[in-house]
Amino acid sequence: MTRVVLSAAAFSADAELSRFARGRTAATGALASFVGYCRATSDHGAVEEIVLDHYPGFTEKEIERLSRAVAERRELIDLLVIHRIGAVPAGEPIVLVAALSSHRAAAFAAVSEMMDYLKTDAPFWKREQGPDGARWIDPTAADYARREEHAK
Amino acid sequence: MTRVVLSAAAFSADAELSRFARGRTAATGALASFVGYCRATSDHGAVEEIVLDHYPGFTEKEIERLSRAVAERRELIDLLVIHRIGAVPAGEPIVLVAALSSHRAAAFAAVSEMMDYLKTDAPFWKREQGPDGARWIDPTAADYARREEHAK
Amino acid sequence: MTRILFFGRLRDAAGASEMACELPASLRTVADVRAWIGARDPELGAALGAPGVRIAVDQVFATDDAPASGAAEIAFMSPLSGG
Amino acid sequence: MTRILFFGRLRDAAGASEMACELPASLRTVADVRAWIGARDPELGAALGAPGVRIAVDQVFATDDAPASGAAEIAFMSPLSGG
C-alpha cells in the first residue's frame, strides 16, 4: 500500500504522521519517518523560499512508481509520501516520507531510499529564492552516489 | 542537545514528536524519527505484553551517554529518546527516537545508530508475556552486527 | 499540434515553459525534434542536448531514438532536483 | 552492607532481584565476589560467569579485575535486550 500526495498548500507533518500511524496493524513493529524542511540558509546564502516546479500528471506517476517499488522491495505495511509543489517559505515542511513495517530495518531502509530517489529521480525542479534573486538547484554528487547505493 | 525520558506510562508518540519538531531552528533541514511498537506476535507466538526491566539510575545514565555520543558525532541540533519501562501492552509504542539536523544524512544515521545502540547497549531486559507464559528476549545476531557497523 | 514542454533551467533557455508546434512529418524521433528546434534556436538546441537532460514523450521517459511522430506532448527536462 | 543486584535471566537464577550482603574483607575484586557467591550457590555462580554477562560496580561498568571492596552496589546483568 502506498499513498502519494503533491500539495500546493502547507501541510502539517504532525497531523499527517499521526493519521498515518493510526493505520498500523497488530503486525506493525516499526514506523520510520522523515520530514524535510525549507532551511533559511543554503550553501549559497539566505533563502526566503524554495520554488518547486513539477510536471503535472507525470510527477505524480513517477513518484507513485518509485513508491510502489520501495514498498514491495521492503515488504512494507504502508508507505506515505507528501511533497510540496510551488513556493515553500523557509521553515515549512517540503517533504514527508513515512513507512510502517514489521521490523525496523525495512522501515529505515524504505524511508532513506525513498528520500534518495526523490532527490535524484522525482520530476521536480527546485530553485532557491533569496535576497539576490533565484538560483536553480541541482542534485549533488552525494545525492547521486546515495541513489547508486540503493541500485546495487 | 539531547533529552532522554524513561516512561512507566503510555506516551503519545505523535504528541512528543510534534513538540520535538517545534524546537527546530532556521538551520534545521531534517527531522528523522522512529517509533517502535509492541507487536501482537513475535517469532515465538502471540504476545500480550512486553515487560521491560531496567536498572534505575544506571539505565538513564547509560542512555544519556549513548545519546550525547551520537548527537555530537552527527552534529545534531537536537535528539530525543523516549523509552517505556515496565509492562507495555501489544499495540503501544515502546520507543521513540527523533533527531533534528541540518541535513538528512546525519538525521537518518543518528536515529538508526541510536536504535541499534538501544537494542544492544541500553540496560533493559525484555520479556514477552504470551498465553503460554513469559520468555526472556535476547538481542539477535543481526542486532549485534548492526551495532558493530556503527563502531567502525 | 504537439506541445513541447521545458522544465528547470531549460525553461529559462527556451524563454517559455511550453510551446505548441506543428511538427513536420519528416521528424521521426526525439533526436529529430531536438535537431529541428536547434535549427531554429541553436542555443536552445545545445541546451536540450546537454548531459543530464531527460526526455518524456506523452509522459513516458524516452531515449533519443524513441518515435516522436504523433506525440501530443514532448518534455525536455533539466536534471531533476527534488526534495 | 553491599547490595548485589541481578538483572534479566540472572534474576531468575538468583531467585531474587537483589540481596544485601556483608562482603568479607578478603574479597577484593569483582571476580572474588562472583567466586564467593558461587561457593554458596554453584548454579548461580556459573550463571554469573556466563558469556555476555556484564557487571557494574556503583553504577559504572566494570571488569572482573575491578575493585569491589567498599562498593555499595554490585550489579550482575544478563545480555541487554532493549528497544
Short mmCIF file of C-alpha atoms in Angstrom, two decimals:
data_model
loop_
_atom_site.label_atom_id
_atom_site.label_comp_id
_atom_site.label_asym_id
_atom_site.label_seq_id
_atom_site.Cartn_x
_atom_site.Cartn_y
_atom_site.Cartn_z
CA MET A 1 0.00 0.00 0.00
CA THR A 2 1.31 3.44 -0.84
CA ARG A 3 -0.10 6.94 -0.82
CA VAL A 4 1.44 9.85 -2.73
CA VAL A 5 0.26 13.44 -2.33
CA LEU A 6 1.54 16.56 -4.07
CA SER A 7 0.43 19.59 -2.13
CA ALA A 8 0.47 23.20 -3.28
CA ALA A 9 -0.56 24.28 0.23
CA ALA A 10 1.33 23.95 3.52
CA PHE A 11 0.70 20.61 5.24
CA SER A 12 1.01 19.62 8.87
CA ALA A 13 3.67 16.94 9.11
CA ASP A 14 2.49 16.16 12.66
CA ALA A 15 -1.12 15.64 11.68
CA GLU A 16 -0.27 13.59 8.60
CA LEU A 17 2.13 11.38 10.52
CA SER A 18 -0.37 10.92 13.31
CA ARG A 19 -3.06 9.84 10.83
CA PHE A 20 -0.61 7.52 9.08
CA ALA A 21 0.44 5.89 12.38
CA ARG A 22 -3.18 5.10 13.18
CA GLY A 23 -3.22 2.82 10.15
CA ARG A 24 -0.85 0.39 11.84
CA THR A 25 -1.78 -3.25 12.28
CA ALA A 26 -1.07 -5.80 15.01
CA ALA A 27 1.95 -6.86 12.95
CA THR A 28 3.42 -3.34 12.82
CA GLY A 29 6.58 -3.06 14.86
CA ALA A 30 8.15 -0.01 13.25
CA LEU A 31 7.32 3.46 11.99
CA ALA A 32 10.21 5.33 10.41
CA SER A 33 9.69 8.82 9.08
CA PHE A 34 11.45 11.81 7.66
CA VAL A 35 10.44 15.44 7.33
CA GLY A 36 12.50 17.76 5.15
CA TYR A 37 12.17 21.49 5.88
CA CYS A 38 12.99 24.52 3.80
CA ARG A 39 16.07 25.94 5.52
CA ALA A 40 16.57 29.69 5.86
CA THR A 41 20.11 29.40 4.54
CA SER A 42 21.84 27.23 1.97
CA ASP A 43 25.39 26.87 0.73
CA HIS A 44 24.61 29.91 -1.42
CA GLY A 45 23.28 32.27 1.22
CA ALA A 46 19.95 33.36 2.65
CA VAL A 47 16.82 31.59 1.40
CA GLU A 48 13.40 33.22 1.55
CA GLU A 49 11.58 30.40 -0.16
CA ILE A 50 12.09 27.41 -2.37
CA VAL A 51 10.02 27.09 -5.52
CA LEU A 52 9.38 23.58 -6.78
CA ASP A 53 8.26 23.16 -10.36
CA HIS A 54 6.74 19.85 -11.33
CA TYR A 55 5.27 18.20 -14.41
CA PRO A 56 1.58 17.73 -13.67
CA GLY A 57 0.50 14.13 -14.14
CA PHE A 58 3.98 12.84 -14.89
CA THR A 59 5.46 13.79 -11.49
CA GLU A 60 2.70 12.00 -9.56
CA LYS A 61 3.01 8.94 -11.77
CA GLU A 62 6.78 8.72 -11.35
CA ILE A 63 6.68 9.11 -7.57
CA GLU A 64 3.93 6.52 -7.33
CA ARG A 65 6.05 4.15 -9.39
CA LEU A 66 9.09 4.71 -7.14
CA SER A 67 6.91 4.33 -4.02
CA ARG A 68 5.40 1.06 -5.14
CA ALA A 69 8.85 -0.31 -5.96
CA VAL A 70 10.20 0.59 -2.49
CA ALA A 71 7.09 -0.68 -0.67
CA GLU A 72 7.28 -4.01 -2.48
CA ARG A 73 11.02 -4.50 -2.13
CA ARG A 74 10.90 -3.72 1.61
CA GLU A 75 7.60 -5.57 2.19
CA LEU A 76 6.10 -2.55 3.90
CA ILE A 77 2.71 -2.43 5.57
CA ASP A 78 2.23 1.13 4.31
CA LEU A 79 4.20 3.98 2.75
CA LEU A 80 3.30 7.66 2.66
CA VAL A 81 4.91 10.39 0.55
CA ILE A 82 3.77 14.01 0.75
CA HIS A 83 5.68 16.56 -1.30
CA ARG A 84 5.09 20.27 -1.66
CA ILE A 85 4.91 21.90 -5.07
CA GLY A 86 5.13 25.62 -5.82
CA ALA A 87 6.54 28.12 -3.35
CA VAL A 88 7.62 26.87 0.10
CA PRO A 89 8.60 29.60 2.57
CA ALA A 90 11.64 28.96 4.80
CA GLY A 91 10.73 26.94 7.88
CA GLU A 92 7.91 24.93 6.32
CA PRO A 93 8.00 21.19 5.57
CA ILE A 94 8.77 20.34 1.95
CA VAL A 95 8.55 16.58 2.13
CA LEU A 96 7.28 13.86 4.47
CA VAL A 97 8.09 10.20 3.93
CA ALA A 98 6.87 7.57 6.38
CA ALA A 99 6.93 3.77 6.38
CA LEU A 100 5.12 1.20 8.52
CA SER A 101 6.76 -2.19 8.69
CA SER A 102 7.02 -5.28 10.85
CA HIS A 103 10.68 -4.66 11.53
CA ARG A 104 12.79 -1.59 11.91
CA ALA A 105 15.49 -2.31 9.32
CA ALA A 106 12.94 -2.38 6.49
CA ALA A 107 11.25 0.81 7.70
CA PHE A 108 14.55 2.72 7.92
CA ALA A 109 15.76 1.46 4.56
CA ALA A 110 12.47 2.34 2.86
CA VAL A 111 12.38 5.93 4.09
CA SER A 112 16.04 6.51 3.35
CA GLU A 113 15.73 5.01 -0.15
CA MET A 114 12.58 6.92 -0.94
CA MET A 115 14.24 10.21 0.07
CA ASP A 116 17.27 9.43 -2.07
CA TYR A 117 15.04 8.66 -5.07
CA LEU A 118 13.08 11.86 -4.52
CA LYS A 119 16.34 13.83 -4.63
CA THR A 120 17.53 12.39 -7.93
CA ASP A 121 14.66 10.70 -9.77
CA ALA A 122 11.48 12.59 -8.95
CA PRO A 123 10.47 15.14 -11.59
CA PHE A 124 10.93 18.30 -9.56
CA TRP A 125 12.94 21.37 -10.42
CA LYS A 126 13.90 23.43 -7.46
CA ARG A 127 15.06 26.99 -7.19
CA GLU A 128 16.02 28.99 -4.14
CA GLN A 129 14.69 32.50 -3.86
CA GLY A 130 16.96 34.77 -1.82
CA PRO A 131 17.52 38.49 -1.49
CA ASP A 132 19.79 38.38 -4.59
CA GLY A 133 17.30 36.58 -6.81
CA ALA A 134 16.59 32.96 -7.74
CA ARG A 135 19.07 30.09 -8.23
CA TRP A 136 18.33 26.68 -9.75
CA ILE A 137 19.42 23.80 -7.51
CA ASP A 138 20.85 20.59 -8.97
CA PRO A 139 21.19 17.27 -7.12
CA THR A 140 24.66 16.96 -5.61
CA ALA A 141 27.23 14.29 -6.38
CA ALA A 142 26.45 12.90 -2.91
CA ASP A 143 22.77 12.61 -3.86
CA TYR A 144 23.64 10.59 -6.97
CA ALA A 145 26.09 8.44 -5.01
CA ARG A 146 23.42 7.56 -2.44
CA ARG A 147 20.96 6.64 -5.18
CA GLU A 148 23.56 4.34 -6.74
CA GLU A 149 23.99 2.59 -3.38
CA HIS A 150 20.35 1.53 -3.43
CA ALA A 151 20.51 0.38 -7.03
CA LYS A 152 23.05 -2.31 -6.09
CA MET B 1 21.30 18.87 22.99
CA THR B 2 19.68 15.61 24.00
CA ARG B 3 16.66 14.59 26.03
CA VAL B 4 16.15 11.10 27.46
CA VAL B 5 12.92 10.01 29.11
CA LEU B 6 12.08 6.65 30.65
CA SER B 7 8.34 6.36 30.97
CA ALA B 8 6.38 3.80 33.01
CA ALA B 9 3.16 5.13 31.48
CA ALA B 10 1.98 5.06 27.87
CA PHE B 11 3.19 8.05 25.86
CA SER B 12 1.81 9.65 22.71
CA ALA B 13 4.45 9.32 20.01
CA ASP B 14 2.51 11.87 17.92
CA ALA B 15 2.38 14.49 20.62
CA GLU B 16 6.02 14.01 21.62
CA LEU B 17 7.21 14.21 18.04
CA SER B 18 5.09 17.26 17.40
CA ARG B 19 6.57 19.02 20.43
CA PHE B 20 10.09 17.98 19.41
CA ALA B 21 9.60 19.30 15.84
CA ARG B 22 8.60 22.70 17.19
CA GLY B 23 12.11 23.01 18.62
CA ARG B 24 13.58 23.28 15.14
CA THR B 25 15.71 26.25 14.15
CA ALA B 26 16.14 28.17 10.89
CA ALA B 27 19.09 25.85 10.18
CA THR B 28 17.03 22.66 10.59
CA GLY B 29 16.57 20.87 7.30
CA ALA B 30 15.76 17.39 8.54
CA LEU B 31 13.72 15.53 11.14
CA ALA B 32 14.18 11.78 11.17
CA SER B 33 12.28 9.66 13.63
CA PHE B 34 11.48 6.13 14.59
CA VAL B 35 8.70 4.63 16.68
CA GLY B 36 8.94 1.01 17.80
CA TYR B 37 5.67 -0.67 18.75
CA CYS B 38 4.95 -3.76 20.78
CA ARG B 39 3.79 -6.27 18.17
CA ALA B 40 0.98 -8.71 18.91
CA THR B 41 3.08 -11.59 17.61
CA SER B 42 6.76 -12.45 17.68
CA ASP B 43 8.86 -15.28 16.28
CA HIS B 44 7.71 -17.22 19.33
CA GLY B 45 3.96 -16.74 19.06
CA ALA B 46 1.29 -14.43 20.42
CA VAL B 47 2.39 -11.52 22.61
CA GLU B 48 0.04 -9.91 25.13
CA GLU B 49 2.60 -7.53 26.50
CA ILE B 50 6.30 -6.90 26.76
CA VAL B 51 7.82 -6.25 30.16
CA LEU B 52 10.96 -4.14 30.27
CA ASP B 53 13.11 -4.31 33.37
CA HIS B 54 15.65 -1.57 33.85
CA TYR B 55 18.30 -0.57 36.39
CA PRO B 56 17.06 2.68 37.93
CA GLY B 57 19.67 5.41 37.68
CA PHE B 58 22.11 3.37 35.67
CA THR B 59 19.82 2.86 32.66
CA GLU B 60 19.10 6.60 32.34
CA LYS B 61 22.79 7.41 32.67
CA GLU B 62 23.85 4.92 30.03
CA ILE B 63 21.23 6.04 27.50
CA GLU B 64 22.16 9.66 28.10
CA ARG B 65 25.80 8.78 27.49
CA LEU B 66 24.94 6.98 24.22
CA SER B 67 22.67 9.87 23.16
CA ARG B 68 25.29 12.51 23.76
CA ALA B 69 27.85 10.50 21.79
CA VAL B 70 25.50 10.16 18.81
CA ALA B 71 24.38 13.81 18.95
CA GLU B 72 27.98 15.01 18.98
CA ARG B 73 29.27 12.65 16.31
CA ARG B 74 26.39 13.57 13.96
CA GLU B 75 26.39 17.28 14.91
CA LEU B 76 22.67 17.19 15.63
CA ILE B 77 20.56 20.18 16.54
CA ASP B 78 18.55 18.02 18.95
CA LEU B 79 18.00 14.38 19.85
CA LEU B 80 15.05 12.85 21.71
CA VAL B 81 14.84 9.36 23.18
CA ILE B 82 11.71 8.14 24.97
CA HIS B 83 11.65 4.54 26.17
CA ARG B 84 8.96 2.69 28.05
CA ILE B 85 9.79 0.70 31.16
CA GLY B 86 7.59 -1.89 32.84
CA ALA B 87 4.67 -3.56 31.07
CA VAL B 88 3.83 -2.44 27.52
CA PRO B 89 0.62 -3.92 26.06
CA ALA B 90 0.66 -5.03 22.41
CA GLY B 91 0.00 -2.13 20.03
CA GLU B 92 1.56 0.58 22.19
CA PRO B 93 4.79 2.46 21.40
CA ILE B 94 7.86 1.16 23.24
CA VAL B 95 10.43 3.59 21.96
CA LEU B 96 10.63 6.90 20.12
CA VAL B 97 13.89 8.28 18.76
CA ALA B 98 13.97 11.55 16.84
CA ALA B 99 16.78 13.74 15.51
CA LEU B 100 16.82 17.29 14.19
CA SER B 101 19.72 18.14 11.92
CA SER B 102 20.76 20.50 9.15
CA HIS B 103 20.99 17.66 6.65
CA ARG B 104 19.15 14.43 6.15
CA ALA B 105 22.07 12.00 6.12
CA ALA B 106 23.06 12.95 9.69
CA ALA B 107 19.48 12.73 10.93
CA PHE B 108 18.94 9.27 9.42
CA ALA B 109 22.26 7.98 10.68
CA ALA B 110 21.65 9.29 14.19
CA VAL B 111 18.24 7.68 14.59
CA SER B 112 19.36 4.40 13.10
CA GLU B 113 22.50 4.30 15.28
CA MET B 114 20.62 5.23 18.42
CA MET B 115 18.10 2.43 17.81
CA ASP B 116 20.88 -0.06 17.25
CA TYR B 117 22.59 1.00 20.48
CA LEU B 118 19.32 0.77 22.38
CA LYS B 119 18.93 -2.81 21.16
CA THR B 120 22.33 -3.97 22.30
CA ASP B 121 23.83 -1.50 24.78
CA ALA B 122 20.98 0.01 26.77
CA PRO B 123 20.42 -1.65 30.16
CA PHE B 124 16.99 -3.15 29.51
CA TRP B 125 15.87 -6.72 29.97
CA LYS B 126 12.85 -7.61 27.96
CA ARG B 127 10.43 -10.48 28.27
CA GLU B 128 7.40 -11.29 26.20
CA GLN B 129 4.25 -12.29 28.00
CA GLY B 130 2.05 -14.59 25.94
CA PRO B 131 -0.72 -17.08 26.64
CA ASP B 132 1.94 -19.72 27.44
CA GLY B 133 3.85 -17.58 29.93
CA ALA B 134 6.86 -15.27 29.79
CA ARG B 135 10.02 -15.57 27.65
CA TRP B 136 13.22 -13.54 28.02
CA ILE B 137 14.30 -11.88 24.77
CA ASP B 138 17.97 -11.55 23.85
CA PRO B 139 19.38 -9.24 21.18
CA THR B 140 19.72 -11.08 17.89
CA ALA B 141 22.94 -11.68 15.97
CA ALA B 142 21.62 -9.12 13.47
CA ASP B 143 21.30 -6.57 16.28
CA TYR B 144 24.93 -7.08 17.28
CA ALA B 145 26.06 -6.95 13.66
CA ARG B 146 24.34 -3.60 13.12
CA ARG B 147 25.92 -2.19 16.27
CA GLU B 148 29.36 -3.26 15.00
CA GLU B 149 28.72 -1.42 11.73
CA HIS B 150 28.43 1.86 13.60
CA ALA B 151 31.53 1.21 15.67
CA LYS B 152 33.68 1.25 12.52
CA MET C 1 -0.24 20.10 -32.76
CA THR C 2 2.42 18.91 -30.36
CA ARG C 3 3.09 20.58 -27.02
CA ILE C 4 6.80 20.93 -26.35
CA LEU C 5 7.45 21.39 -22.62
CA PHE C 6 10.57 22.73 -20.93
CA PHE C 7 11.44 22.18 -17.27
CA GLY C 8 14.06 23.59 -14.92
CA ARG C 9 16.88 25.57 -16.47
CA LEU C 10 15.59 24.58 -19.91
CA ARG C 11 12.55 26.73 -19.30
CA ASP C 12 14.87 29.71 -18.95
CA ALA C 13 16.81 28.65 -22.06
CA ALA C 14 13.58 28.34 -24.06
CA GLY C 15 12.16 31.55 -22.65
CA ALA C 16 8.87 29.71 -22.13
CA SER C 17 7.54 26.75 -20.23
CA GLU C 18 5.91 25.36 -23.33
CA MET C 19 5.29 25.93 -26.99
CA ALA C 20 2.77 24.41 -29.35
CA CYS C 21 4.20 23.31 -32.71
CA GLU C 22 3.02 21.67 -35.87
CA LEU C 23 5.94 19.21 -36.22
CA PRO C 24 6.96 18.44 -39.83
CA ALA C 25 6.05 14.86 -40.76
CA SER C 26 9.75 14.27 -41.54
CA LEU C 27 10.61 14.32 -37.81
CA ARG C 28 10.54 10.70 -36.73
CA THR C 29 12.49 10.51 -33.47
CA VAL C 30 13.12 12.54 -30.35
CA ALA C 31 16.57 13.37 -31.73
CA ASP C 32 14.95 14.71 -34.92
CA VAL C 33 12.72 17.01 -32.88
CA ARG C 34 15.69 18.31 -30.91
CA ALA C 35 17.65 18.96 -34.11
CA TRP C 36 14.64 20.76 -35.60
CA ILE C 37 14.38 23.02 -32.53
CA GLY C 38 18.16 23.55 -32.65
CA ALA C 39 17.98 24.64 -36.30
CA ARG C 40 15.64 27.45 -35.28
CA ASP C 41 17.40 28.29 -31.98
CA PRO C 42 20.96 26.89 -31.80
CA GLU C 43 21.47 27.97 -28.18
CA LEU C 44 18.31 26.18 -27.06
CA GLY C 45 19.25 23.17 -29.20
CA ALA C 46 22.57 22.92 -27.39
CA ALA C 47 20.87 23.21 -24.00
CA LEU C 48 18.43 20.42 -24.90
CA GLY C 49 21.36 18.16 -25.79
CA ALA C 50 23.34 18.85 -22.61
CA PRO C 51 24.32 15.94 -20.33
CA GLY C 52 21.65 15.02 -17.79
CA VAL C 53 18.72 16.30 -19.83
CA ARG C 54 15.88 13.76 -19.78
CA ILE C 55 13.04 13.49 -22.23
CA ALA C 56 9.49 12.19 -21.93
CA VAL C 57 7.15 11.53 -24.82
CA ASP C 58 3.50 11.55 -23.82
CA GLN C 59 4.57 11.33 -20.17
CA VAL C 60 6.85 8.31 -20.54
CA PHE C 61 10.64 8.60 -20.27
CA ALA C 62 12.13 8.24 -23.73
CA THR C 63 15.55 7.99 -25.35
CA ASP C 64 16.87 9.83 -28.42
CA ASP C 65 15.77 7.12 -30.82
CA ALA C 66 12.20 6.93 -29.49
CA PRO C 67 9.49 7.74 -32.04
CA ALA C 68 8.17 11.29 -31.75
CA SER C 69 5.76 11.48 -34.66
CA GLY C 70 2.18 11.68 -33.50
CA ALA C 71 3.21 12.65 -29.95
CA ALA C 72 0.85 15.00 -28.16
CA GLU C 73 3.46 16.08 -25.63
CA ILE C 74 7.25 16.07 -25.65
CA ALA C 75 9.00 17.23 -22.47
CA PHE C 76 12.64 18.27 -22.15
CA MET C 77 13.76 18.17 -18.52
CA SER C 78 16.87 19.57 -16.85
CA PRO C 79 18.43 17.28 -14.25
CA LEU C 80 15.78 16.61 -11.61
CA SER C 81 16.27 18.17 -8.19
CA GLY C 82 13.53 17.08 -5.82
CA GLY C 83 13.09 17.01 -2.08
CA MET D 1 26.41 -3.73 53.54
CA THR D 2 26.63 -4.19 49.80
CA ARG D 3 23.59 -4.57 47.55
CA ILE D 4 24.06 -7.29 44.97
CA LEU D 5 21.63 -6.79 42.05
CA PHE D 6 20.57 -9.30 39.41
CA PHE D 7 19.01 -8.38 36.08
CA GLY D 8 17.32 -10.33 33.29
CA ARG D 9 17.69 -14.11 33.37
CA LEU D 10 20.12 -13.74 36.28
CA ARG D 11 17.25 -12.55 38.42
CA ASP D 12 15.56 -15.88 37.79
CA ALA D 13 18.81 -17.74 38.50
CA ALA D 14 19.27 -15.86 41.79
CA GLY D 15 15.62 -16.22 42.73
CA ALA D 16 15.67 -12.55 43.73
CA SER D 17 16.27 -9.18 42.12
CA GLU D 18 18.68 -8.21 44.85
CA MET D 19 20.31 -9.32 48.06
CA ALA D 20 22.09 -7.37 50.76
CA CYS D 21 25.38 -8.91 51.94
CA GLU D 22 28.15 -8.13 54.32
CA LEU D 23 31.04 -8.97 51.98
CA PRO D 24 34.12 -10.48 53.68
CA ALA D 25 37.03 -8.04 53.64
CA SER D 26 39.07 -10.67 51.78
CA LEU D 27 37.01 -10.07 48.61
CA ARG D 28 38.98 -7.52 46.62
CA THR D 29 37.73 -7.75 43.04
CA VAL D 30 34.53 -8.36 41.12
CA ALA D 31 35.84 -11.85 40.31
CA ASP D 32 36.30 -12.51 44.05
CA VAL D 33 32.70 -11.54 44.72
CA ARG D 34 31.46 -13.83 41.98
CA ALA D 35 33.52 -16.73 43.31
CA TRP D 36 32.19 -16.06 46.81
CA ILE D 37 28.59 -16.18 45.55
CA GLY D 38 29.42 -19.31 43.55
CA ALA D 39 30.78 -21.06 46.64
CA ARG D 40 27.41 -20.65 48.31
CA ASP D 41 25.30 -21.30 45.16
CA PRO D 42 27.31 -23.03 42.40
CA GLU D 43 24.47 -22.83 39.86
CA LEU D 44 24.14 -19.08 40.34
CA GLY D 45 27.93 -18.73 40.27
CA ALA D 46 28.03 -20.42 36.86
CA ALA D 47 25.23 -18.19 35.57
CA LEU D 48 27.09 -15.06 36.72
CA GLY D 49 30.18 -16.19 34.80
CA ALA D 50 28.33 -16.99 31.56
CA PRO D 51 29.36 -15.22 28.33
CA GLY D 52 27.67 -11.86 27.80
CA VAL D 53 27.10 -11.16 31.48
CA ARG D 54 28.06 -7.55 32.29
CA ILE D 55 28.89 -6.12 35.67
CA ALA D 56 28.57 -2.65 37.14
CA VAL D 57 30.11 -1.51 40.41
CA ASP D 58 28.36 1.51 41.89
CA GLN D 59 26.62 2.06 38.55
CA VAL D 60 29.77 2.03 36.42
CA PHE D 61 30.54 -0.84 34.01
CA ALA D 62 33.38 -2.90 35.50
CA THR D 63 35.58 -5.80 34.50
CA ASP D 64 36.49 -8.89 36.53
CA ASP D 65 39.62 -7.29 37.98
CA ALA D 66 37.85 -4.10 39.11
CA PRO D 67 38.00 -3.44 42.86
CA ALA D 68 34.81 -4.45 44.66
CA SER D 69 35.70 -3.76 48.29
CA GLY D 70 33.75 -0.84 49.68
CA ALA D 71 31.20 -0.98 46.87
CA ALA D 72 27.66 -0.01 47.82
CA GLU D 73 26.14 -1.74 44.79
CA ILE D 74 27.31 -4.53 42.50
CA ALA D 75 25.07 -5.43 39.58
CA PHE D 76 25.22 -8.61 37.51
CA MET D 77 23.42 -8.15 34.20
CA SER D 78 22.31 -10.70 31.59
CA PRO D 79 22.87 -9.64 28.00
CA LEU D 80 20.94 -6.41 27.47
CA SER D 81 17.87 -6.52 25.24
CA GLY D 82 16.39 -3.06 24.83
CA GLY D 83 14.09 -1.40 22.33
#
